[in-house]
Coordinates of C-alpha atoms in Angstrom, one line a residue:
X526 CA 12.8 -69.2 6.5
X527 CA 10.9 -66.5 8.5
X528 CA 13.6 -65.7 10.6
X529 CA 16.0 -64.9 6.9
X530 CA 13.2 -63.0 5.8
X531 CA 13.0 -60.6 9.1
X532 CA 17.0 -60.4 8.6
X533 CA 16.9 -59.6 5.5
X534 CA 13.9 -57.0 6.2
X535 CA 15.8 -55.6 9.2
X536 CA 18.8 -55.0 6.9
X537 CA 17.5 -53.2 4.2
X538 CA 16.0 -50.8 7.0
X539 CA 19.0 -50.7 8.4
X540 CA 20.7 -49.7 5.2
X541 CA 17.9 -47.4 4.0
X542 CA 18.3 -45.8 7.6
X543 CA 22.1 -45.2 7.3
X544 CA 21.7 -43.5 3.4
X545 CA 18.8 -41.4 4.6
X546 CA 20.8 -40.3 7.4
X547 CA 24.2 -40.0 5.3
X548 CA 21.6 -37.9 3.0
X549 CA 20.5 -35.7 5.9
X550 CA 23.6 -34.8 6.9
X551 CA 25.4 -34.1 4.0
X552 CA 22.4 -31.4 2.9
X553 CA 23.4 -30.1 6.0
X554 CA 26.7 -29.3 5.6
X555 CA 26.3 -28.1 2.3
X556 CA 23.5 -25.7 3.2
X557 CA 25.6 -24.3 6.6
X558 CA 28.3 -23.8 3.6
X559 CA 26.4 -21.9 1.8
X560 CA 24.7 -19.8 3.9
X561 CA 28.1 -19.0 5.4
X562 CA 29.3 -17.7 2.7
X563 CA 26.8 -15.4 1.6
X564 CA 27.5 -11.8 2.6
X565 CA 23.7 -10.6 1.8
X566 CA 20.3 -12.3 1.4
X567 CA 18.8 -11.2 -1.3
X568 CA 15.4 -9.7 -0.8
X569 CA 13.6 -10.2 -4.6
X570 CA 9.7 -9.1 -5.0
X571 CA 7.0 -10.2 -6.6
X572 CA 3.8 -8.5 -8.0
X573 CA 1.1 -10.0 -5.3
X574 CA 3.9 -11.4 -3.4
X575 CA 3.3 -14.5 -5.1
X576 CA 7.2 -16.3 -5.3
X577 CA 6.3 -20.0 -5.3
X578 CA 7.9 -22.8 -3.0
X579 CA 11.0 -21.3 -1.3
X580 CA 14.1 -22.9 -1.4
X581 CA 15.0 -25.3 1.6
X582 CA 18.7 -24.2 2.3
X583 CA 17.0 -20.6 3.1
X584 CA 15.8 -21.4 5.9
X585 CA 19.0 -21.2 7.8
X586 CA 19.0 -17.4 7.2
X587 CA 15.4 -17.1 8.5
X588 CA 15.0 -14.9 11.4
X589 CA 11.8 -16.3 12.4
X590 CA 11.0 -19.1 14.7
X591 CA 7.7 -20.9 16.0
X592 CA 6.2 -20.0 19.3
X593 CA 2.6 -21.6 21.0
X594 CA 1.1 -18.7 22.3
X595 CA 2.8 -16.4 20.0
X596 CA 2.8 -18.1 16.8
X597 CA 6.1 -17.1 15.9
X598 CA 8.8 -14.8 17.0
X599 CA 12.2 -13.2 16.2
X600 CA 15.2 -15.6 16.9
X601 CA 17.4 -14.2 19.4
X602 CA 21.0 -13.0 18.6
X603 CA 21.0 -13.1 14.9
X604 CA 22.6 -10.9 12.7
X605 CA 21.6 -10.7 8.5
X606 CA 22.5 -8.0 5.6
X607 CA 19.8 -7.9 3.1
X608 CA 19.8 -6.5 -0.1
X609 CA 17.0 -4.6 -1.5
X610 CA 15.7 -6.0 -5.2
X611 CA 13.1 -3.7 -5.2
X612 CA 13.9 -2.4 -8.8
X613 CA 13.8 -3.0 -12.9
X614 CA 14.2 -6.3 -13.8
X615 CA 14.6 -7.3 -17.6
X616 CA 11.8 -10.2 -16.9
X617 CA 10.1 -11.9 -14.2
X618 CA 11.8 -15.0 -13.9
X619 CA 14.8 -13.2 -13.5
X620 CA 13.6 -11.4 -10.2
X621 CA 12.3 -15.6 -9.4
X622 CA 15.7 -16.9 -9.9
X623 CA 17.6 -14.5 -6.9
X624 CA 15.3 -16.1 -4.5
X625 CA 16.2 -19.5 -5.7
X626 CA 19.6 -19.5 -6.8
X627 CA 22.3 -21.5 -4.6
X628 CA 25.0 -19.6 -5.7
X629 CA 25.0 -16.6 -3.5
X630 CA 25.9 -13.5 -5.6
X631 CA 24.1 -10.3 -7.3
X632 CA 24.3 -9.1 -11.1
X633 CA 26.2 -6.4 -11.2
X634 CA 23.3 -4.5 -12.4
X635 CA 22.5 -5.0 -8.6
X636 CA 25.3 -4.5 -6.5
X637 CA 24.6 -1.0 -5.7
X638 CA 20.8 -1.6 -4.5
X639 CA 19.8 -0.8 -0.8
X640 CA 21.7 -2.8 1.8
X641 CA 20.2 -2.8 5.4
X642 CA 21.0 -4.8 8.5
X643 CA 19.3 -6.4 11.7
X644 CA 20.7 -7.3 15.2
X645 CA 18.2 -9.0 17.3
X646 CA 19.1 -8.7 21.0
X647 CA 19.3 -12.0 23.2
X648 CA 15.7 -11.6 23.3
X649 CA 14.9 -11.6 20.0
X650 CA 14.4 -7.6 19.2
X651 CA 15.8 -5.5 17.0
X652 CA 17.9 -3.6 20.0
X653 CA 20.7 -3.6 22.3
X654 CA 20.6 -5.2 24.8
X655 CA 17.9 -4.5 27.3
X656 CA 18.9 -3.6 31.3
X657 CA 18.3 -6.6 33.9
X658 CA 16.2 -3.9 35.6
X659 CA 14.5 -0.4 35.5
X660 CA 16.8 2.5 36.7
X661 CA 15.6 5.1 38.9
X662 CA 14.8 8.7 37.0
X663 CA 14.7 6.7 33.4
X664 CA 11.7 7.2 31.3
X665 CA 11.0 3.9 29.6
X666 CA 8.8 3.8 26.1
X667 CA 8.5 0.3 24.5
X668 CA 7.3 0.5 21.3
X669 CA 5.2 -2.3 19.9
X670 CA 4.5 -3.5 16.4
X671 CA 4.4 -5.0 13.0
X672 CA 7.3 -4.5 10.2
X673 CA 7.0 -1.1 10.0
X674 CA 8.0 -0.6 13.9
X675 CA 11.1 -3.1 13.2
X676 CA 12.1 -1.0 10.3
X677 CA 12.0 -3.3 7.3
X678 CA 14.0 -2.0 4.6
X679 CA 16.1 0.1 6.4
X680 CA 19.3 0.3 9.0
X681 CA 18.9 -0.6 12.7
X682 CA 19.4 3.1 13.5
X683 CA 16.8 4.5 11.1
X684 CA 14.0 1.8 12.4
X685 CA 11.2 4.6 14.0
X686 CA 12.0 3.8 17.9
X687 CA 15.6 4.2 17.0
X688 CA 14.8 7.6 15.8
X689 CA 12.7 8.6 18.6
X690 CA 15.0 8.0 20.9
X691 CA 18.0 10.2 19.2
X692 CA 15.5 12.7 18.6
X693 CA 14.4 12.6 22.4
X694 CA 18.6 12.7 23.9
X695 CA 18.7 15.6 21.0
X696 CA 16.2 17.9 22.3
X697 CA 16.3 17.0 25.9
X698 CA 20.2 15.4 26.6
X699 CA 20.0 16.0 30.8
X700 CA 16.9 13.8 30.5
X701 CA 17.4 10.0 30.7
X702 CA 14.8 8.5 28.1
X703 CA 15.2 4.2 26.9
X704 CA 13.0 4.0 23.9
X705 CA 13.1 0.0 22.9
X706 CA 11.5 -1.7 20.2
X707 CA 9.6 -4.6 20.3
X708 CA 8.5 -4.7 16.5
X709 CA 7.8 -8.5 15.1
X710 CA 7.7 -8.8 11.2
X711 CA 4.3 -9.7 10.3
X712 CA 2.4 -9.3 13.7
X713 CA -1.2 -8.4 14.3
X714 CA -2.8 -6.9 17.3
X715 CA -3.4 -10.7 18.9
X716 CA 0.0 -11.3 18.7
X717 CA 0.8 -8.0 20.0
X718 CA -1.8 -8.4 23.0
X719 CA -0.4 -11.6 24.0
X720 CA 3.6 -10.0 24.1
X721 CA 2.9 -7.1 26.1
X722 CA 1.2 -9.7 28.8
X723 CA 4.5 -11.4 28.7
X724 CA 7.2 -7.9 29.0
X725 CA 4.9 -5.4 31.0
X726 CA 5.6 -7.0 34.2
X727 CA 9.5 -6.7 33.6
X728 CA 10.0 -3.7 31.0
X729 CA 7.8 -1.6 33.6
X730 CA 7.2 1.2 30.3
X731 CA 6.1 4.5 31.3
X732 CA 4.7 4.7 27.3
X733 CA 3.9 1.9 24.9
X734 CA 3.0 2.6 21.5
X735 CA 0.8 0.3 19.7
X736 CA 1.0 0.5 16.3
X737 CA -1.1 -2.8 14.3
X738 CA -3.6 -2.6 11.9
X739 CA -2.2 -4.0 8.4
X740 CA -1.7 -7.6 9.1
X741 CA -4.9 -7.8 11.0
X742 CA -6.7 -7.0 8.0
X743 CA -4.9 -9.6 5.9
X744 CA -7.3 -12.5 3.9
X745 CA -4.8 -15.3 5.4
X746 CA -7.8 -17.8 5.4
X747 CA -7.4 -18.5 9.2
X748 CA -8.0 -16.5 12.9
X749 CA -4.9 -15.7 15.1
X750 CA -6.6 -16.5 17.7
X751 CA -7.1 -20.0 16.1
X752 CA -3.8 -20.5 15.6
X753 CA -2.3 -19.6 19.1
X754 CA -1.9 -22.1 21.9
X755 CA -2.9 -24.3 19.2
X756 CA -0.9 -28.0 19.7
X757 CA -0.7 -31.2 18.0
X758 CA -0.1 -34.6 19.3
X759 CA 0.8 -38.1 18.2
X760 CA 0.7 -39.0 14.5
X761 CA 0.1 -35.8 13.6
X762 CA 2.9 -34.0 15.8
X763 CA 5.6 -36.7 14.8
X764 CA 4.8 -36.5 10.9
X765 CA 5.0 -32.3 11.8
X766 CA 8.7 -32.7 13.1
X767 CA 9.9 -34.9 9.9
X768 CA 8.6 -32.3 7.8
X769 CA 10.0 -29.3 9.8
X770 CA 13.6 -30.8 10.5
X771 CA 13.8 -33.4 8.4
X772 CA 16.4 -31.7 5.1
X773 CA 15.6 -34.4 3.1
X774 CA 12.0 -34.1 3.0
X775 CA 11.9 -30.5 2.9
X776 CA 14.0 -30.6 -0.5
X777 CA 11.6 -33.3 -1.9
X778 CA 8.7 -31.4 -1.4
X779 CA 10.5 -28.3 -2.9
X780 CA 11.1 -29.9 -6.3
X781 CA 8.0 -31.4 -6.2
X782 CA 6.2 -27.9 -5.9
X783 CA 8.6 -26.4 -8.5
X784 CA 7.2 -28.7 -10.6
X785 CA 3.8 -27.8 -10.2
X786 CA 4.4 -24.1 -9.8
X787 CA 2.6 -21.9 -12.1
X788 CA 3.1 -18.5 -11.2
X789 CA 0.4 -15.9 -12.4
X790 CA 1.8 -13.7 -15.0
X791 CA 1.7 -10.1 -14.7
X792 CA -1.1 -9.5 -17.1
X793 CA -2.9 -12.2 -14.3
X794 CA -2.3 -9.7 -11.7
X795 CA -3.4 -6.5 -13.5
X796 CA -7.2 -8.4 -14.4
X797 CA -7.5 -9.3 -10.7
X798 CA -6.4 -6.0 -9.2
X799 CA -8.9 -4.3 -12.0
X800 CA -11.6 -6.4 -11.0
X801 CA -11.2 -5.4 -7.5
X802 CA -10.6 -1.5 -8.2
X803 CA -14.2 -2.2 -10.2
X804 CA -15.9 -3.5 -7.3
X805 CA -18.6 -0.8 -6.1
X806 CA -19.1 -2.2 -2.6
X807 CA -17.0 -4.4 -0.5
X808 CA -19.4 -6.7 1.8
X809 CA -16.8 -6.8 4.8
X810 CA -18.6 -8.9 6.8
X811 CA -18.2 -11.6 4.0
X812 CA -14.5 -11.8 4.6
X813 CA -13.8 -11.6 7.6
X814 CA -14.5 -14.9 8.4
X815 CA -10.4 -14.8 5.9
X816 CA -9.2 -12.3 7.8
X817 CA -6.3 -13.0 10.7
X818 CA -8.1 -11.0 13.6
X819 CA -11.6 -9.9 12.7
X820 CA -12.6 -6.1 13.5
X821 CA -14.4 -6.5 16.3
X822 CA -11.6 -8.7 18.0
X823 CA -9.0 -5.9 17.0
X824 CA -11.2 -3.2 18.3
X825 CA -10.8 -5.4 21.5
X826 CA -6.8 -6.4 20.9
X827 CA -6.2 -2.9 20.8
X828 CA -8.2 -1.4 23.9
X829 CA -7.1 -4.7 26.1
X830 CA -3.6 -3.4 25.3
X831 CA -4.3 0.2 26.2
X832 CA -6.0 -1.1 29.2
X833 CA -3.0 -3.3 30.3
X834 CA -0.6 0.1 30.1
X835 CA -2.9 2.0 32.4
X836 CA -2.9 -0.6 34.9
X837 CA 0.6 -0.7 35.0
X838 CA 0.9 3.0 35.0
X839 CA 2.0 3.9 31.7
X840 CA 0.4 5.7 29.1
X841 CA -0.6 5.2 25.7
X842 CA 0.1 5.9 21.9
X843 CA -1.7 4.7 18.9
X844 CA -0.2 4.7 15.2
X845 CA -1.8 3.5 12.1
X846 CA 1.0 2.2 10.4
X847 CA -0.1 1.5 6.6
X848 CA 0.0 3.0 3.0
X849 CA -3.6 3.1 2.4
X850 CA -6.1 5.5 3.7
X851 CA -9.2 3.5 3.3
X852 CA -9.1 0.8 5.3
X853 CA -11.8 0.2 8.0
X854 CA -9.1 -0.8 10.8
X855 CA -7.5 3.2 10.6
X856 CA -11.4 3.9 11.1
X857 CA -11.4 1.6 14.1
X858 CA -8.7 2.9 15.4
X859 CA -10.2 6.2 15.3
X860 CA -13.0 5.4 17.3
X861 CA -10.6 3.5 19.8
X862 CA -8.5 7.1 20.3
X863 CA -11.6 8.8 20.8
X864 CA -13.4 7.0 23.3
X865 CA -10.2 5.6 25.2
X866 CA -8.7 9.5 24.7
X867 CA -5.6 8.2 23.4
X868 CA -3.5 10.3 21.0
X869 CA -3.1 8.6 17.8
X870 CA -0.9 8.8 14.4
X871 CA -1.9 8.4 10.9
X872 CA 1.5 7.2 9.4
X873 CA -0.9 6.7 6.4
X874 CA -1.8 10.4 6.1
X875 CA 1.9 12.3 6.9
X876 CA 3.6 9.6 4.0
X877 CA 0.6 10.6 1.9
X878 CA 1.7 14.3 2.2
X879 CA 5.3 13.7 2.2
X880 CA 4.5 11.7 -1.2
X881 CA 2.6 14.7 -2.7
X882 CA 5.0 17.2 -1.6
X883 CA 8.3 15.1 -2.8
X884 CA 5.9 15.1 -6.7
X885 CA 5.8 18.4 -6.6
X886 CA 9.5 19.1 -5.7
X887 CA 10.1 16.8 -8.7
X888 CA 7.7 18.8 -10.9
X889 CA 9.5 22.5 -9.5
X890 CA 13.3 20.6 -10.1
X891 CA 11.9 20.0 -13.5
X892 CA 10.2 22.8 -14.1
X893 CA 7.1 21.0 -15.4
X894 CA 4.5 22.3 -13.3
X895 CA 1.2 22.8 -15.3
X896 CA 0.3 26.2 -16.0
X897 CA -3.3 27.3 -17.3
X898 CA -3.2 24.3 -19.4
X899 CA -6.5 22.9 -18.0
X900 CA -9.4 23.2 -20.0
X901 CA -13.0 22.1 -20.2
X902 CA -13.7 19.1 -20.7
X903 CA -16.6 17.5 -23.8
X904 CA -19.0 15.0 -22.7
X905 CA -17.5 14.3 -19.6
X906 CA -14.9 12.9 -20.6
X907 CA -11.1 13.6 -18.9
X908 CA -7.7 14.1 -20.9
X909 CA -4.9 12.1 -18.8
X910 CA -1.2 13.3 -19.3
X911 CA 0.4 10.3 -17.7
X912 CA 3.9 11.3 -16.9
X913 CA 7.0 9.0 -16.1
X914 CA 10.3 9.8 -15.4
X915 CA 13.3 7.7 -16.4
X916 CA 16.3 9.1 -14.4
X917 CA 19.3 7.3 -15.0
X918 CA 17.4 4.3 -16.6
X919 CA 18.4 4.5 -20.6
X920 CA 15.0 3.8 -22.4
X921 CA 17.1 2.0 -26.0
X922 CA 13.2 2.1 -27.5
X923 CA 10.8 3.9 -25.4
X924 CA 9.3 3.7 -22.0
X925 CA 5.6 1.9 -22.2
X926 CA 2.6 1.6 -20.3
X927 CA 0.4 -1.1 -20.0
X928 CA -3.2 -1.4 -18.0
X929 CA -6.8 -2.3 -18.0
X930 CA -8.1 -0.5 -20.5
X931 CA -7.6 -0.3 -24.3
X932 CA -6.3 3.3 -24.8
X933 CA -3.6 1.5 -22.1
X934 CA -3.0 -1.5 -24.2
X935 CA -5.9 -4.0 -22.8
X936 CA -2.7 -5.5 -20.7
X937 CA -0.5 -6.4 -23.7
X938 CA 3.2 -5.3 -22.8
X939 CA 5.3 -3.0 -24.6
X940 CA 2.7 -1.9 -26.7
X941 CA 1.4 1.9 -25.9
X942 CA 4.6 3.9 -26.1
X943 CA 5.4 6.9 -24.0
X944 CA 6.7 9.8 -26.0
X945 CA 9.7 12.4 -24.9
X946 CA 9.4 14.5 -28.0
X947 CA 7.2 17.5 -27.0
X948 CA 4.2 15.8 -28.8
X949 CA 1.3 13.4 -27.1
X950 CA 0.9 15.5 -24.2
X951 CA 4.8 15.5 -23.4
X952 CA 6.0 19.0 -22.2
X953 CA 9.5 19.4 -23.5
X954 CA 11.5 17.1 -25.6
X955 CA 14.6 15.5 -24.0
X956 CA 14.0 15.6 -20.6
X957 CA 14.0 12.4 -19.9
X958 CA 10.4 12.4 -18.7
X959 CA 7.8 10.3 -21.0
X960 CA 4.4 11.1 -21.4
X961 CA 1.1 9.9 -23.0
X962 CA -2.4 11.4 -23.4
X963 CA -5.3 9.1 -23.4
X964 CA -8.9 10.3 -22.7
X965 CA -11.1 9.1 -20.1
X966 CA -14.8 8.9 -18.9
X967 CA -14.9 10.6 -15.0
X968 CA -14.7 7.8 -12.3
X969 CA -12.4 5.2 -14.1
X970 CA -10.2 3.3 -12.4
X971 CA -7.0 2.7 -14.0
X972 CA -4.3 -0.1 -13.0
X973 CA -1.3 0.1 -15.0
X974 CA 2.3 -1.0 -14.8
X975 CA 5.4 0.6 -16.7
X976 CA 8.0 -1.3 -19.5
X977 CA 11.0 -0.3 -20.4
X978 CA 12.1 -1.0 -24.7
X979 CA 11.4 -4.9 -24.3
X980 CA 9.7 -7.0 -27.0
X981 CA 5.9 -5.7 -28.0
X982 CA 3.6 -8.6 -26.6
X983 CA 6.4 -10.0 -23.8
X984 CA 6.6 -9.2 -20.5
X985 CA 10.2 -7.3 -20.5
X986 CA 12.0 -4.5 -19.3
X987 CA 9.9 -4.5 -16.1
X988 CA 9.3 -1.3 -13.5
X989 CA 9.0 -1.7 -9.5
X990 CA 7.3 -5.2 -9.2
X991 CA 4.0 -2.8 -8.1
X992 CA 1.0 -1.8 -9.1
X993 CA 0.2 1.4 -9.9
X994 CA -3.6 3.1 -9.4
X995 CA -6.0 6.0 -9.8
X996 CA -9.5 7.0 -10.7
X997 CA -9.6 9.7 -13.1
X998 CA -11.2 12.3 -10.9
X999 CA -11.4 16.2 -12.2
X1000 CA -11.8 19.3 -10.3
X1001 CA -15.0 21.3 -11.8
X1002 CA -15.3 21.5 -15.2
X1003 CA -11.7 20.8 -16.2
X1004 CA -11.2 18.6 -19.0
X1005 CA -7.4 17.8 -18.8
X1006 CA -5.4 16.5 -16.0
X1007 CA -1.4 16.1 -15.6
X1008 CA -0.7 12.9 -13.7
X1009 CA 1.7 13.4 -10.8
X1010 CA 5.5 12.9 -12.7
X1011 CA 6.0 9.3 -11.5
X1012 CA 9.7 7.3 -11.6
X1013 CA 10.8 4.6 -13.4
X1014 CA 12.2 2.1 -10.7
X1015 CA 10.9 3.9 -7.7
X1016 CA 7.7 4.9 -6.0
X1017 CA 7.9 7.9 -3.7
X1018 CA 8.2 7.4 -0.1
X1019 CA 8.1 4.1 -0.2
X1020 CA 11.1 0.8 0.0
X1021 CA 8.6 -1.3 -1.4
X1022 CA 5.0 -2.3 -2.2
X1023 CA 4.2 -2.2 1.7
X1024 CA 6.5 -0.3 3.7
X1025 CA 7.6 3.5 3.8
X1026 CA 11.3 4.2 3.2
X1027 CA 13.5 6.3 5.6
X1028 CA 11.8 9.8 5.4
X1029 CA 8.7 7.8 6.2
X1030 CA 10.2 6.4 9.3
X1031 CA 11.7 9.5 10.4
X1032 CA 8.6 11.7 9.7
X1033 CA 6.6 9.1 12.4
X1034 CA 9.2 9.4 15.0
X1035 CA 9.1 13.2 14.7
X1036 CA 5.3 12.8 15.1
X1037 CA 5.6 10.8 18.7
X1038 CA 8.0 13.3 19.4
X1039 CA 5.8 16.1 19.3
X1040 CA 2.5 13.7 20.6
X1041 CA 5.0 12.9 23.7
X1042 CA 5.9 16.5 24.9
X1043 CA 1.8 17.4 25.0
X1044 CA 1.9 13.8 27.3
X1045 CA 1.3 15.0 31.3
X1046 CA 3.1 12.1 32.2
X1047 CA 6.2 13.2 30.0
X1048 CA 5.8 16.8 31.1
X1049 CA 5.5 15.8 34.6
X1050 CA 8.7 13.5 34.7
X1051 CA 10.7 16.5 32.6
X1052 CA 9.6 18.8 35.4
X1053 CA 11.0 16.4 38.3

């Protein structure tokens, strides 16, 4: 009787075994189908980069892996086309279902977005090749970084150490310079640190550039330097590798988390980023203890790494490679250039010009500059012209804004309507840029988003999935202020919420271009 019983048990394993397995490999073959067959991976955004459980059968197209020490690195010898969605949307879940969709394909609304490609080397970079050894009379610069050194959002060529080194066989061609980069999507300076240990030795640079600041800073919950050379065993490890490999699984707990997905809504994300915009003081020390490498440990990352160079004879460049100005890390690294005497670059500050000077060329094009039409203002209180222009987007309705205050609609979509009728602050009729006059006590802070003619109440006709900001600030006594002429679908100088587009990258490699030629060591080996 016992021994039936054990058969019987020992069978239905058996048979449970072979479906699972039958199950495992069939999702298999169907996700390698499909991923084969998709010519682009679509790239969608999200306000707070808040997307919800992704998809299992995109994981094939990943082009990160895990790593002990390094927590996770580029895969070596892959090759991807993504496409850009960083535009208008009629609603959110439409943005949602691109990422999820299994059916690879675009609207046609879509198929003329940005397209750019990666080619990681053998070794995992974003590069050719690189030589077995160091020849004799080459200059070597290895540049290291986060996303911005890789070149997210745009071609392999137009990545920043790409550009440097065209830029560097341009203006000195009898010169034999190798400019390689060593960029990681969503590295910080621990991770950065720990890969020069591992390359010095055999790239033998002559000038690294060490460009890390943004990721450090990010509220992940957990330390880098927690999380490297951290290992599992047993239990623990074997339960790790069902979840990891296991197909099945992984699409279980997808649906499962679809389920119990509740994405914020837009409105969500405007109260939060008031509330932060609101804050008078930021008590630093209480997050760090959230952030991925705490100041003081990047302050060390970062001079460890310059150290390293220097005993290896090379020099060193620093770049602070973010959009905003205010962080406390581009402070650090100012003290760190300073007392180390290493030359550094604000990437912040030259897209920050390049932005203002690219608002005004849109402005002069126009010809909507603002001419003696500031006044004094009553009671301290500041007339805003906000300004948006719609391009080649047809507004059927209007153009609308929507932001944290009531003159802005209190956050209720498609309510305040822009005008493009010479009347509520709107220069000339017709032009295709919409405007809107609200009044404003000094020192607000405003978050706002733009709509394009969807339903009054519903979140339709969407902009850029970003944020827009900026405290109502006038010079002396004036009373009225024109807004920068913003675009519908686009934010200057930038590819997205995070990164700088092309003119960004190419402004920073003309930067360490001209940083390099005041470099001895460069002069010296130009001189030889």
């Amino acid at each position: 009787m016992k021994s039936t019983v054990l058969k019987n048990l020992a069978k239905g394993l058996a048979v449970a075994l072979v479906f699972f397995l039958a199950i495992e490999a069939l999702l298999r073959i169907v996700y390698f189908a499909r991923n084969a067959t998709a010519s682009y991976v679509p790239l969608p955004y999200s306000v707070g980069d808040e997307y919800g459980p992704t998809p299992p059968w995109l994981d094939g197209v990943r082009i990160l892996e895990r790593d002990s020490e390094l927590i996770w690195k580029n895969r070596p010898g892959v090759e991807r086309k993504y496409v850009d969605i960083f535009s208008p949307a009629a609603n959110e879940n439409e943005r949602l279902r691109l990422l999820r969709q299994f059916i690879p394909g675009l609207p046609a609304a879509l198929k003329n977005n940005p397209v750019w490609e990666i080619s990681l080397n053998s070794q995992g970079f974003r590069d050719e090749e690189f030589p077995a050894g160091k020849t004799p009379g080459v200059f070597r610069i290895i540049c290291l970084g986060d996303s911005w050194t890789f070149g997210a959002n745009v071609g392999q060529e137009q990545a920043y150490p790409q550009r440097l080194k065209a830029l560097l066989r341009r203006e000195f061609p009898e010169a034999n310079f190798e400019v390689f980069n060593l960029g990681v999507l969503g590295y910080s300076s621990q991770q950065g640190l720990e890969l020069l240990r591992r390359t010095i030795d055999k790239m033998q640079p002559d000038m690294v550039t060490i460009a890390y600041a943004w990721n450090d800073a990010s509220l992940a919950g957990f330390h880098d330097s927690d999380m490297s050379g951290h290992e599992i065993s047993g239990a623990a490890k074997l339960a790790a590798a069902i979840a990891e490999r296991s197909e099945t699984f992984k699409l279980m707990r997808y649906l499962a988390l679809l389920m119990k997905s509740r994405p914020k809504s837009l409105a969500d994300r405007l109260r939060e980023e008031s509330a932060r915009a609101r804050e008078e003081a930021i008590d630093y020390d209480k997050l760090e203890p959230w952030t991925r490498v705490p100041l003081k440990d990047y302050e060390k990352n970062v001079s460890d790494m310059i150290e390293l160079a220097r005993r290896h004879g090379a020099g060193a460049v620093l770049l602070y490679n973010e959009m905003s100005e205010q962080s406390r890390y581009r402070s650090a690294l100012k003290n760190i250039s300073r007392a180390r005497r290493v030359p550094l670059i604000d990437s912040s500050a030259l897209v920050a010009q390049a932005r203002r000077e690219a608002e005004q060329g849109l402005e002069s094009k126009l010809a909507l500059q603002p001419r003696g039409e500031n006044r004094a203002g009553a009671g301290g209180a500041v007339e805003v012209v906000f300004r948006v222009y719609a391009g080649d987007e047809p507004a059927a309705q209007a153009i609308y804004i929507a932001g944290n205050d009531p003159q802005l609609g209190d956050l209720a979509p498609n309510k305040v309507a822009l005008y493009d009728d010479g009347t509520h602050g709107d220069q000339r009729a017709g032009d295709r840029v919409w405007s809107y006059s609200a009044s404003f006590p000094r020192g607000t802070k405003l978050v706002y988003v733009y709509t394009n003619s969807g339903a009054a109440g519903r979140w339709e006709g969407l902009d850029v999935p970003a944020i827009r900001a900026f405290t109502v600030e006038a010079k002396g006594a004036a009373g009225k202020i024109y807004r920068p002429i913003e675009s519908f679908g686009k934010l200057a100088l930038q590819a997205d919420a995070w990164h700088t587009n092309d003119q960004g990258y190419e402004l920073i490699a003309r930067a360490l271009l001209d940083v390099l030629k005041q470099d001895q060591k460069m002069k010296d080996y130009l001189r030889r």
